[in-house]
PDB file of C-alpha atoms in Angstrom:
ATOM      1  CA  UNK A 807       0.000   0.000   0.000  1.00 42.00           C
ATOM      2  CA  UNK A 808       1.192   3.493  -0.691  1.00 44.00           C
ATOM      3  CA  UNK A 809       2.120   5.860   1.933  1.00 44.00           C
ATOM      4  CA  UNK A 810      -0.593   8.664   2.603  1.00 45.00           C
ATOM      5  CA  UNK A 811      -0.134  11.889   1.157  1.00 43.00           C
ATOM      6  CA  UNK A 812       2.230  14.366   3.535  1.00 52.00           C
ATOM      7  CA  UNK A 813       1.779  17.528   4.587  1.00 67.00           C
ATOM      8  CA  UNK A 814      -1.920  17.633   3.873  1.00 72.00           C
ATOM      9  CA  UNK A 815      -1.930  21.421   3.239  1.00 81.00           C
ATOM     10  CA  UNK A 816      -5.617  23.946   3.159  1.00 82.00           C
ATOM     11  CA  UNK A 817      -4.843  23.968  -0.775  1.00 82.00           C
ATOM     12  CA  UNK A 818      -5.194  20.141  -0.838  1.00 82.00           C
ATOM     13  CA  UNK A 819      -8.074  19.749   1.518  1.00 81.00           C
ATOM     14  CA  UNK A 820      -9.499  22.845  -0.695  1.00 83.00           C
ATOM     15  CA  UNK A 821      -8.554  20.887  -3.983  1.00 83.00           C
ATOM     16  CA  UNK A 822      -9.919  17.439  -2.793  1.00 80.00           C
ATOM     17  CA  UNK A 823     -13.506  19.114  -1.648  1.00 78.00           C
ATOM     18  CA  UNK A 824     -13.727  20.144  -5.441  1.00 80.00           C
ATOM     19  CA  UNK A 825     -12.377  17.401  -7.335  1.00 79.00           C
ATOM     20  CA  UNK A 826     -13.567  14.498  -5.019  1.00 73.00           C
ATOM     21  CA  UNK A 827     -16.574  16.220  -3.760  1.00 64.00           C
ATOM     22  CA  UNK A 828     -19.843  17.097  -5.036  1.00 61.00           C
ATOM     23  CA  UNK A 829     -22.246  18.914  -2.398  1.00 64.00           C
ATOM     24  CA  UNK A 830     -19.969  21.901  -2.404  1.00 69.00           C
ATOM     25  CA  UNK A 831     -21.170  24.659  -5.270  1.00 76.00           C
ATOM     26  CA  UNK A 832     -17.094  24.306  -6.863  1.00 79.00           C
ATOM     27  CA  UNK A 833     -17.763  20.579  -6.998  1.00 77.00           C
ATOM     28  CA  UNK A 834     -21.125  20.370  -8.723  1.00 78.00           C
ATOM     29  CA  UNK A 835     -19.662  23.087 -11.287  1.00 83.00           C
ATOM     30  CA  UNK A 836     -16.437  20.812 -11.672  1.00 84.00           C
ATOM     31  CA  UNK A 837     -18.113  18.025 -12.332  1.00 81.00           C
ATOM     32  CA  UNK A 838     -20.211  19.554 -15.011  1.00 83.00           C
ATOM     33  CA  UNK A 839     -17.395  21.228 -17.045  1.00 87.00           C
ATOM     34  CA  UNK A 840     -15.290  17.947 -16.951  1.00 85.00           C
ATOM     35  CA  UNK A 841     -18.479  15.687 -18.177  1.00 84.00           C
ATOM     36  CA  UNK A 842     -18.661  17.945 -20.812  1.00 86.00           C
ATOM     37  CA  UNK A 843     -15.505  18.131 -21.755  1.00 87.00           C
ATOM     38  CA  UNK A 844     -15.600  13.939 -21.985  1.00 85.00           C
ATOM     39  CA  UNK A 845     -18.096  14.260 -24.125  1.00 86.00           C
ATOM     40  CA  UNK A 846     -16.901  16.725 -26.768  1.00 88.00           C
ATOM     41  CA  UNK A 847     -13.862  14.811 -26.904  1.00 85.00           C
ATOM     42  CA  UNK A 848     -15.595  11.642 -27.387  1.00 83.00           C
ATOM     43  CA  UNK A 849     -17.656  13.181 -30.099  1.00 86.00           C
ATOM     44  CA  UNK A 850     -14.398  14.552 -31.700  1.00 86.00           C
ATOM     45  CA  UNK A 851     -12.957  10.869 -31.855  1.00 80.00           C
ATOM     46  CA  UNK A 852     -15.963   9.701 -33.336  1.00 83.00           C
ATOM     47  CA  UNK A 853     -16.393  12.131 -35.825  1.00 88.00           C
ATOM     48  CA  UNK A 854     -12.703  12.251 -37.120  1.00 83.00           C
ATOM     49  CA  UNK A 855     -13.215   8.690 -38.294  1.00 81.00           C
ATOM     50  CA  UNK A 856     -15.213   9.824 -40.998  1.00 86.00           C
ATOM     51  CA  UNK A 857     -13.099  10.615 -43.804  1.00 86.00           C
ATOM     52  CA  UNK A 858     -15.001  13.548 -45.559  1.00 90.00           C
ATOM     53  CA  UNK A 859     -15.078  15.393 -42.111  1.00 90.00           C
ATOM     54  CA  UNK A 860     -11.256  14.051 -41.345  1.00 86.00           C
ATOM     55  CA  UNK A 861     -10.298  15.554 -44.704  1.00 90.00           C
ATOM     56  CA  UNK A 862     -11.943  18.749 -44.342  1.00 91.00           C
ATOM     57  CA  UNK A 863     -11.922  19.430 -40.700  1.00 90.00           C
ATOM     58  CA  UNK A 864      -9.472  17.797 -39.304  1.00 86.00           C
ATOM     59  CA  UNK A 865      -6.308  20.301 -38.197  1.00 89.00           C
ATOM     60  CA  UNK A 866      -9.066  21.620 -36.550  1.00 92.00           C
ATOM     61  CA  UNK A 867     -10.104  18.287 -34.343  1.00 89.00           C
ATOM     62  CA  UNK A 868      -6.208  17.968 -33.560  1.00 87.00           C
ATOM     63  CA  UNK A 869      -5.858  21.247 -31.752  1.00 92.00           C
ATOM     64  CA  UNK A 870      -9.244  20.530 -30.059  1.00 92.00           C
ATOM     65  CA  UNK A 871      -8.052  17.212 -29.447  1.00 86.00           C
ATOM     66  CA  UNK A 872      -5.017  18.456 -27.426  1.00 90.00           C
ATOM     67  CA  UNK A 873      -6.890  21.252 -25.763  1.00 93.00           C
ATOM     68  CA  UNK A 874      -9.035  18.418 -24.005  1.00 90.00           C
ATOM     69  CA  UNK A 875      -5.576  16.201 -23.521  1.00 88.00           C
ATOM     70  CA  UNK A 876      -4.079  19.090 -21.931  1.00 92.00           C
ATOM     71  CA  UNK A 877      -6.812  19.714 -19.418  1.00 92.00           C
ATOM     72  CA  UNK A 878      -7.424  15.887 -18.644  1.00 89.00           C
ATOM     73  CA  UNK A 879      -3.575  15.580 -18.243  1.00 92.00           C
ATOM     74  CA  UNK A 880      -4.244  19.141 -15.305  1.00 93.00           C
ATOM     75  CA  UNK A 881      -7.065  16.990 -13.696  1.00 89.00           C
ATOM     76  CA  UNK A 882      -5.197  13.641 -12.805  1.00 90.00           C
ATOM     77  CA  UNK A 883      -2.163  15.698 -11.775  1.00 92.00           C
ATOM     78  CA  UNK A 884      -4.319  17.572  -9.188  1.00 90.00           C
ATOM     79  CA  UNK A 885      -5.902  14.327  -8.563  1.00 88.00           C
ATOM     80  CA  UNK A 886      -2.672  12.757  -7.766  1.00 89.00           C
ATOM     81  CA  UNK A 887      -1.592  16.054  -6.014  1.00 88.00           C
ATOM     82  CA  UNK A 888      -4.601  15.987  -3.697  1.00 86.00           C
ATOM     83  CA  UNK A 889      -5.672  12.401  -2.969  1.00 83.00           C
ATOM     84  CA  UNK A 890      -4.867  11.278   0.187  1.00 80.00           C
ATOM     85  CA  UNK A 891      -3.167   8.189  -0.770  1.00 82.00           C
ATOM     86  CA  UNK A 892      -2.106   9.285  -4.397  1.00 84.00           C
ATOM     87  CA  UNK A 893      -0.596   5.583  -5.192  1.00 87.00           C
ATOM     88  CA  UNK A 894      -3.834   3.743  -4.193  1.00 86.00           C
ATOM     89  CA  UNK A 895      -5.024   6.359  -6.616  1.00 83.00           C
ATOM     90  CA  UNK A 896      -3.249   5.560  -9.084  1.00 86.00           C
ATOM     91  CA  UNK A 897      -3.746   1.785  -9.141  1.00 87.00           C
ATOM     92  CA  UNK A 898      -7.871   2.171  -8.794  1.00 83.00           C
ATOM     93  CA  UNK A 899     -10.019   1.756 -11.698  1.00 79.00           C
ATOM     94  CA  UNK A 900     -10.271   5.652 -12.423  1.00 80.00           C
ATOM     95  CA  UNK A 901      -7.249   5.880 -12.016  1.00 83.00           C
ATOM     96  CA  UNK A 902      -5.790   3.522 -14.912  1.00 84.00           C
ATOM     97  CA  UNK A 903      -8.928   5.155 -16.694  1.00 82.00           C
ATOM     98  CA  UNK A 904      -8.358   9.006 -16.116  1.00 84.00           C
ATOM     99  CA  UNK A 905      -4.206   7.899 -17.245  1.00 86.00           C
ATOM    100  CA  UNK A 906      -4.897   6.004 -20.005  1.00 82.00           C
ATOM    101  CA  UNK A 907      -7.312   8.477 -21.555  1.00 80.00           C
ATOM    102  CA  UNK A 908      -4.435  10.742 -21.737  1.00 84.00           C
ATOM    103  CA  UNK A 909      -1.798   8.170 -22.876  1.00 82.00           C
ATOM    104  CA  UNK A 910      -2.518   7.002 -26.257  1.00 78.00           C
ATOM    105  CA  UNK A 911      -1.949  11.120 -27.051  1.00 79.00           C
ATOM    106  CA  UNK A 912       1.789  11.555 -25.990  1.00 81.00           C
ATOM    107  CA  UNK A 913       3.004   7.798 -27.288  1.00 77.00           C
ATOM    108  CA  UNK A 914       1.785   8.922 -30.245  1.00 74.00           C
ATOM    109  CA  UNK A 915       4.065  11.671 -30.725  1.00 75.00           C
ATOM    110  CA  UNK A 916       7.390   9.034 -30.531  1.00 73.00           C
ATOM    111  CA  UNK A 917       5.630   7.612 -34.132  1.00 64.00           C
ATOM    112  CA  UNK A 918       6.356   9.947 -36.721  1.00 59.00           C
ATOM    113  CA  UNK A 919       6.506   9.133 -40.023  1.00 54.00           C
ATOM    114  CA  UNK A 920       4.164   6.938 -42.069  1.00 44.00           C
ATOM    115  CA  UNK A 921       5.661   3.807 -41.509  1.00 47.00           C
ATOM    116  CA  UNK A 922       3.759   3.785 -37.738  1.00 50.00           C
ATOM    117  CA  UNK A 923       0.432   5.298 -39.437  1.00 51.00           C
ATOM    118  CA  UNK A 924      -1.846   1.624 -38.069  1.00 50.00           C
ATOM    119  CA  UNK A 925       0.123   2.386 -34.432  1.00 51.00           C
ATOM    120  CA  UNK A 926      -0.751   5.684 -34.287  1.00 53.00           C
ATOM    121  CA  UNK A 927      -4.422   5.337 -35.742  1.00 54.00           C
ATOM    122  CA  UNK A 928      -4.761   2.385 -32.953  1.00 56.00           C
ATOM    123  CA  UNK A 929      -3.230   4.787 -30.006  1.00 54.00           C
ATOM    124  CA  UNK A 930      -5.947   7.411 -31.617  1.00 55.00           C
ATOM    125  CA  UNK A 931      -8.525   5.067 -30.479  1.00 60.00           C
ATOM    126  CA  UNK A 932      -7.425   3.829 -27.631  1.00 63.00           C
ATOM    127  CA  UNK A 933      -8.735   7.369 -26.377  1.00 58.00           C
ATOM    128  CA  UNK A 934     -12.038   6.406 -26.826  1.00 63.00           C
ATOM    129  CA  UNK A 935     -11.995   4.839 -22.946  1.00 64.00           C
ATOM    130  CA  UNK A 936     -12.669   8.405 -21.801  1.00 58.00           C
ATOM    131  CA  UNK A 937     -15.879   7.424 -22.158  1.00 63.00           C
ATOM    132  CA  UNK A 938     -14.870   5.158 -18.715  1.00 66.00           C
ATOM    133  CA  UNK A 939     -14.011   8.656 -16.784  1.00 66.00           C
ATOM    134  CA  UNK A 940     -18.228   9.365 -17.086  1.00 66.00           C
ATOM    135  CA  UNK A 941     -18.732   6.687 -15.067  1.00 62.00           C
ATOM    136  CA  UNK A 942     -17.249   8.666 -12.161  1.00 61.00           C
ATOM    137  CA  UNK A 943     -20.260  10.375 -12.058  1.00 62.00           C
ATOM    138  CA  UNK A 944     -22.935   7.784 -11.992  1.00 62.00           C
ATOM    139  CA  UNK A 945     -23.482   6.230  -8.783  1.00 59.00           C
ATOM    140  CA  UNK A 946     -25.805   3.649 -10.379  1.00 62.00           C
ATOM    141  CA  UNK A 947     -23.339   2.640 -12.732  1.00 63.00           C
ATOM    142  CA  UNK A 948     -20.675   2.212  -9.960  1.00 67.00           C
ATOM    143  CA  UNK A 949     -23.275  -0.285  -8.167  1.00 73.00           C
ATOM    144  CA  UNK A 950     -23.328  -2.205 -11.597  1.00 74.00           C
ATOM    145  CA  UNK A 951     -19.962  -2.424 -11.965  1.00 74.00           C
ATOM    146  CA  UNK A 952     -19.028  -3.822  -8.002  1.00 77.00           C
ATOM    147  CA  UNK A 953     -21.873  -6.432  -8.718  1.00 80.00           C
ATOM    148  CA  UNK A 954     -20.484  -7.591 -11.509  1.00 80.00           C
ATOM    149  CA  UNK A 955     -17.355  -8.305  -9.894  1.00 82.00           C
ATOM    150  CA  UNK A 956     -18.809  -9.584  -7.098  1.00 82.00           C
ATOM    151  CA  UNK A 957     -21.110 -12.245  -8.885  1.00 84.00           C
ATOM    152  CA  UNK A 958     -17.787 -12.788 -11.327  1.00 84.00           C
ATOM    153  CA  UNK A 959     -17.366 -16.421  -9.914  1.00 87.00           C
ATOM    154  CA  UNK A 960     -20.940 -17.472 -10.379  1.00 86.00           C
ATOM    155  CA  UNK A 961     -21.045 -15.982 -13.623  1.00 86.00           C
ATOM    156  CA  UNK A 962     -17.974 -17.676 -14.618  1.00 88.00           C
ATOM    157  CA  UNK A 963     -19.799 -21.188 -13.259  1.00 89.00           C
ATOM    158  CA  UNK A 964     -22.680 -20.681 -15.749  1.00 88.00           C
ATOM    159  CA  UNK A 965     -20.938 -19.715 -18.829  1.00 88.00           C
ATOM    160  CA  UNK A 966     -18.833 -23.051 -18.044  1.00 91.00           C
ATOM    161  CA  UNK A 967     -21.863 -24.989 -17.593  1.00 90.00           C
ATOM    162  CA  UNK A 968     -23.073 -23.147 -21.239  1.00 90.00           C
ATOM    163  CA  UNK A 969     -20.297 -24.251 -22.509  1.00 91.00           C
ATOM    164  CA  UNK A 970     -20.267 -27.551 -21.903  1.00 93.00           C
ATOM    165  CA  UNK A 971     -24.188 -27.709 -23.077  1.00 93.00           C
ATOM    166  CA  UNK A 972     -22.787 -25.949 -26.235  1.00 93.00           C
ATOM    167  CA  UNK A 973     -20.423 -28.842 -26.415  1.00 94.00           C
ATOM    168  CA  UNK A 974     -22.562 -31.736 -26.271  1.00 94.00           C
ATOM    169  CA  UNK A 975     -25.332 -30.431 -28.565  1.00 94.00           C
ATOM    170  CA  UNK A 976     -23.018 -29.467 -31.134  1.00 94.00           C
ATOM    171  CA  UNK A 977     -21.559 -33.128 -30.807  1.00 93.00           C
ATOM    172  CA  UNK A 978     -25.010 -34.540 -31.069  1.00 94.00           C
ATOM    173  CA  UNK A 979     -25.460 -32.462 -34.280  1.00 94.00           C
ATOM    174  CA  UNK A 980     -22.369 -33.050 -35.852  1.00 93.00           C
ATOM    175  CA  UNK A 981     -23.236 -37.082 -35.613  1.00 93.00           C
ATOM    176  CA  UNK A 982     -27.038 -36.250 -36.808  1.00 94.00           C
ATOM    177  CA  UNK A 983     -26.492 -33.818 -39.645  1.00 93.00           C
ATOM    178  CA  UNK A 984     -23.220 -34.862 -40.839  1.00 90.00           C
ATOM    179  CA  UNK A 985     -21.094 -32.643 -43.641  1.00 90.00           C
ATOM    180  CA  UNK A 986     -23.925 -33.012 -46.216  1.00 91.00           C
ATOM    181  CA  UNK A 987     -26.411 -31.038 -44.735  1.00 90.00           C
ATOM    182  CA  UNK A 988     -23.170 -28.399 -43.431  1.00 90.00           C
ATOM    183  CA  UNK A 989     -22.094 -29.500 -40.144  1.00 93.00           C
ATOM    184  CA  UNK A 990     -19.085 -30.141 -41.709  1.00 90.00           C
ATOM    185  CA  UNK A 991     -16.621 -30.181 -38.341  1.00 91.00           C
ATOM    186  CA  UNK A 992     -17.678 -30.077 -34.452  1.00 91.00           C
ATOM    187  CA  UNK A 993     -16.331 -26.615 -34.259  1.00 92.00           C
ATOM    188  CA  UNK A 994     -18.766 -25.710 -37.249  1.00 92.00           C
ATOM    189  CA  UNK A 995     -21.814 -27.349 -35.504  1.00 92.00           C
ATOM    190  CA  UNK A 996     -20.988 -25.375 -32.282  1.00 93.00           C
ATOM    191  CA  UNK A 997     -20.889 -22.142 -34.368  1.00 94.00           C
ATOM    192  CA  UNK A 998     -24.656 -23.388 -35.285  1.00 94.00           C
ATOM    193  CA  UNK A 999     -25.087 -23.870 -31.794  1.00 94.00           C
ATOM    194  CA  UNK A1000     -24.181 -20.492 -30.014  1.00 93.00           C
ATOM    195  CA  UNK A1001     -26.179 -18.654 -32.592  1.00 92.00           C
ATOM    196  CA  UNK A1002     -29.378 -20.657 -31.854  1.00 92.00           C
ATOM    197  CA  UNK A1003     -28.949 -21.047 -28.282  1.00 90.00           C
ATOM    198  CA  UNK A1004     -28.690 -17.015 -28.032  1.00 86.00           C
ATOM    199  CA  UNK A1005     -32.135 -16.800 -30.754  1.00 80.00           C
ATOM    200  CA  UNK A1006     -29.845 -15.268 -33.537  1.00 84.00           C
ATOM    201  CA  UNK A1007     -30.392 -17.769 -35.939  1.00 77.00           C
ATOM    202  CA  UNK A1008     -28.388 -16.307 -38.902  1.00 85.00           C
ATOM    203  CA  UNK A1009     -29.851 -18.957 -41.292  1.00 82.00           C
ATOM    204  CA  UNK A1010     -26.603 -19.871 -42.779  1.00 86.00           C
ATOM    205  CA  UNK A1011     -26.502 -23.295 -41.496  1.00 89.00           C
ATOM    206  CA  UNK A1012     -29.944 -25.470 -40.799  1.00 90.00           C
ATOM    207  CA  UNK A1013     -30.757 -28.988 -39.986  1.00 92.00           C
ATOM    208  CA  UNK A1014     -32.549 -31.341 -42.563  1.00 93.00           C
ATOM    209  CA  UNK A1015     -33.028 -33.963 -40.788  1.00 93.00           C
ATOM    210  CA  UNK A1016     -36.509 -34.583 -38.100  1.00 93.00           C
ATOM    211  CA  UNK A1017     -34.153 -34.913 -35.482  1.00 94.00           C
ATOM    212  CA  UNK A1018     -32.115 -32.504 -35.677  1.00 92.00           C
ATOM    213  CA  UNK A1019     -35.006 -29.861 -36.389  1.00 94.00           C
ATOM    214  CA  UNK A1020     -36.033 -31.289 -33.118  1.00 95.00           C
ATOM    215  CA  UNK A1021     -33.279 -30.489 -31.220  1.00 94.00           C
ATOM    216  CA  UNK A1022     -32.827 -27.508 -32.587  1.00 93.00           C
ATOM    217  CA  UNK A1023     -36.214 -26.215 -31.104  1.00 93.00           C
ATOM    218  CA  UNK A1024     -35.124 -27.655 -27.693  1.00 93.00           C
ATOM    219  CA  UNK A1025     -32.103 -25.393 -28.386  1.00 92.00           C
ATOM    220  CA  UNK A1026     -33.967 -22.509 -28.588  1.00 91.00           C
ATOM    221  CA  UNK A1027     -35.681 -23.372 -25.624  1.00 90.00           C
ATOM    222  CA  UNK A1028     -32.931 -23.608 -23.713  1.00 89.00           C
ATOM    223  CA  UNK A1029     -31.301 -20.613 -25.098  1.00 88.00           C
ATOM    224  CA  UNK A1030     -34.483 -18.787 -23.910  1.00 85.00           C
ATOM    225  CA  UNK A1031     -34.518 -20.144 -20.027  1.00 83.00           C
ATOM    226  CA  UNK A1032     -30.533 -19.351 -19.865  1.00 83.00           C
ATOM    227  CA  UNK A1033     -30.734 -15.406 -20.597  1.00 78.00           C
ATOM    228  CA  UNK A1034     -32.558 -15.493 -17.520  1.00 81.00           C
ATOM    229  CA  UNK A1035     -30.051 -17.273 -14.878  1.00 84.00           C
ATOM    230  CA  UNK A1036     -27.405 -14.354 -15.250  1.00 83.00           C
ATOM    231  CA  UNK A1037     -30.373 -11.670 -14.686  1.00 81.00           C
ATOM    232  CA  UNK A1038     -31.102 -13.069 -11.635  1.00 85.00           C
ATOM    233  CA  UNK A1039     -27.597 -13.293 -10.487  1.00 84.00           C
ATOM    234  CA  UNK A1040     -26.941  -9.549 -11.215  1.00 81.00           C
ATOM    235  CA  UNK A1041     -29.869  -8.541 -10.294  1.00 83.00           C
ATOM    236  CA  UNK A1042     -29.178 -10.044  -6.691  1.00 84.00           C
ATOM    237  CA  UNK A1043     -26.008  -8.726  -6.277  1.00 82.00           C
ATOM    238  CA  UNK A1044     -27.216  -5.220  -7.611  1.00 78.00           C
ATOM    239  CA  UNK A1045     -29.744  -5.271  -4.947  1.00 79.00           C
ATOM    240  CA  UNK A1046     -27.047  -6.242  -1.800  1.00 78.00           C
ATOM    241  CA  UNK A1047     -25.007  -3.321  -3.277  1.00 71.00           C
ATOM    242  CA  UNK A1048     -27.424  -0.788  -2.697  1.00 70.00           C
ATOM    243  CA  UNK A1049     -27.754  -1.901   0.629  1.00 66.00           C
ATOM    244  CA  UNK A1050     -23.914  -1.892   1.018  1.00 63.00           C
ATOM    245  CA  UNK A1051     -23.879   1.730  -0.007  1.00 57.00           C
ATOM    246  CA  UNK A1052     -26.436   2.941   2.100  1.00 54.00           C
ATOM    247  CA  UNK A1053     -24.365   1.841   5.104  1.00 49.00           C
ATOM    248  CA  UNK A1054     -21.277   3.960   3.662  1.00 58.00           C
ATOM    249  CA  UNK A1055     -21.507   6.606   6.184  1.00 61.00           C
ATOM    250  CA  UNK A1056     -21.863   7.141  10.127  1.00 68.00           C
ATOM    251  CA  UNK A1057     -23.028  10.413  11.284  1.00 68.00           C
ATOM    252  CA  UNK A1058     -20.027  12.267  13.166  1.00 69.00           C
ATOM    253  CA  UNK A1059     -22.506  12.899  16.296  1.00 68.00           C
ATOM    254  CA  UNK A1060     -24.981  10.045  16.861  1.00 67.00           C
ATOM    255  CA  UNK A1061     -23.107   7.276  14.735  1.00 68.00           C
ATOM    256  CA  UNK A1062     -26.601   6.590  12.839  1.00 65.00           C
ATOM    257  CA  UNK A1063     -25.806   4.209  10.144  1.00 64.00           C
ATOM    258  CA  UNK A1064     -28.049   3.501   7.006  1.00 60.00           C
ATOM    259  CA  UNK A1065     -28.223   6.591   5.685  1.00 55.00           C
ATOM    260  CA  UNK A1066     -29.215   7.166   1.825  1.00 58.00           C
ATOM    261  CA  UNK A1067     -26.371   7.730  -0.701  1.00 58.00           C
ATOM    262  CA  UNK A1068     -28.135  11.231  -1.859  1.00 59.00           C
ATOM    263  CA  UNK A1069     -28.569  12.187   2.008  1.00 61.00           C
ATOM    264  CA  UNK A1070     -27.254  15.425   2.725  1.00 63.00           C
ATOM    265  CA  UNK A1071     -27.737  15.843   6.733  1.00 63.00           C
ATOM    266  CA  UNK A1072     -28.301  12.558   9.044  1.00 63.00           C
ATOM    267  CA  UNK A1073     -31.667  11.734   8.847  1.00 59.00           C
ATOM    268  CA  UNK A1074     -31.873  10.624  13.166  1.00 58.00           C
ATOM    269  CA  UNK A1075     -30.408  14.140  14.355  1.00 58.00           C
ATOM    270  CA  UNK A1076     -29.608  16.603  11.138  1.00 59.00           C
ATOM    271  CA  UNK A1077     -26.238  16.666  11.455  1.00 66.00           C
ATOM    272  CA  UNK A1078     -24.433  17.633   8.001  1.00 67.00           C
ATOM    273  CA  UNK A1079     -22.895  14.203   6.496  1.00 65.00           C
ATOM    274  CA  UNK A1080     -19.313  13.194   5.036  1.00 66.00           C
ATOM    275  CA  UNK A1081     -20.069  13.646   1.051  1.00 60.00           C
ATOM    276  CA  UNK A1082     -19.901  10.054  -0.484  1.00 52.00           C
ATOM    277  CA  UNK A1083     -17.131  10.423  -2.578  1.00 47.00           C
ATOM    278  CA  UNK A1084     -15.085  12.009   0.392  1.00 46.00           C
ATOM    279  CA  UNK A1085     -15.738   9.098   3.014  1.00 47.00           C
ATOM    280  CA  UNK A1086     -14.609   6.834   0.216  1.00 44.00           C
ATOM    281  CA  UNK A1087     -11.611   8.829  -0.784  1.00 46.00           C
ATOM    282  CA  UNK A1088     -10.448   8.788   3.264  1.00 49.00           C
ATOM    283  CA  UNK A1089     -11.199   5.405   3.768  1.00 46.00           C
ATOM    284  CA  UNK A1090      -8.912   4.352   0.753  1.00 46.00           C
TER     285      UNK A1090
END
């Protein structure tokens, strides 16, 4: 674990209660000015990929382009600068996202020249996981993510189970069907398999045979009653997030617990709460 930030100085606690927080009028105004800034620069990726507007426009979209580098590289400076342990910082998910949205920008300038034109396009692109630094700002997509790496090990259990019911129906086809009616390998027939079990059904491949057509329906069947196993799972752990979160904070004067993420004051005595994002930032 990294050392906690010395000397924590009125500029840092000053910085952090911007940057971090977000009941504070500074905060709220921060917050807006960066999400837009995401998503102009997002835009600008998107649009310089088409070649009429690359042609025309796109000097332009390069200076923009390092504008918004320039002030995302000023925000995870500060970020390191005022974070109260700057290294665990630096290894969390926002983090790796605020650094490598800023990344793909400078590495491209040590590829001049043409013959690094697919490097550079692909470090272009790369940029595109600024996107990532929005979810910074949306509390319900933080509880998605947690419960999806909580419920990683059961989902992990029932795509291995899929799998294995992938494998023995293709099998069964392969030995049905045969290459005459285009199962023509067991890797072909699973192919056939994944695309009916998840109701694509490109059409590319079909059985002939009564059988088969038979299990194929089961297939679909089956494809239908597994979307809803890794609903429930997520769905689950969503719901013991929430109730994770709301247990975040303690109020500094009567140590009431279970107070609601978007609570301002404690809702047993009024005293003002820790801002979210601050408790977590101390407790890290």
């Amino acid at each position: 674990m990294g050392a906690p930030a010395d000397n924590d100085t009125p500029l840092k606690q000053q910085l952090r209660g911007i940057i971090f927080g977000t009941n504070t009028t500074a905060g709220r105004y921060f917050d807006l000015i960066l999400m837009v800034c995401i998503i102009l620069s997002v835009g600008l990726i998107l649009i310089d990929t088409i070649e009429p507007i690359h042609q025309a426009y796109g000097g332009v979209i390069r200076v923009a382009e390092w504008i918004f580098t320039i002030i995302f590289t000023i925000e995870y400076l500060v970020r390191l600068y005022c974070s109260i342990n700057r290294w665990h910082y630096a290894r969390s998910f926002f983090g790796v996202v605020d650094l490598v949205s800023i990344l793909p920008s400078y590495l491209a300038l040590i590829f001049p020249g043409a013959n690094f034109a697919l490097a550079i396009r692909i470090l272009r692109l790369f940029r595109i996981f600024r996107v990532l630094k929005l979810l910074r700002y949306l509390s319900e997509g933080n509880i998605l993510l947690r419960a999806m790496v909580h419920s990683s090990r059961k989902i992990f259990i029932f795509f291995f189970s899929v799998s294995l019911i992938v494998l023995v129906l293709s099998v069964i086809m392969y030995v049905i069907e045969g290459p005459q009616n285009g199962f023509s390998s067991i890797p072909k027939a699973m192919y056939w398999t994944i695309v009916t079990i998840t109701t694509v059904g490109y059409g590319d491949i079909t059985p002939q045979t009564s059988l088969g057509q038979a299990i194929a329906a089961a297939t679909m069947l089956i494809g239908y009653s597994i979307l809803a196993i890794p609903t429930g799972i997520l769905t689950a752990e969503i719901s013991q997030e929430m109730g994770r979160e709301r247990d975040l904070r303690k109020c500094s004067n009567c140590g009431h617990k279970g107070h609601d993420k978007n609570a301002s004051y404690c809702n047993h005595c009024g005293t003002e709460l820790e801002s979210l994002e601050l408790e977590i930032e101390q407790k890290d």
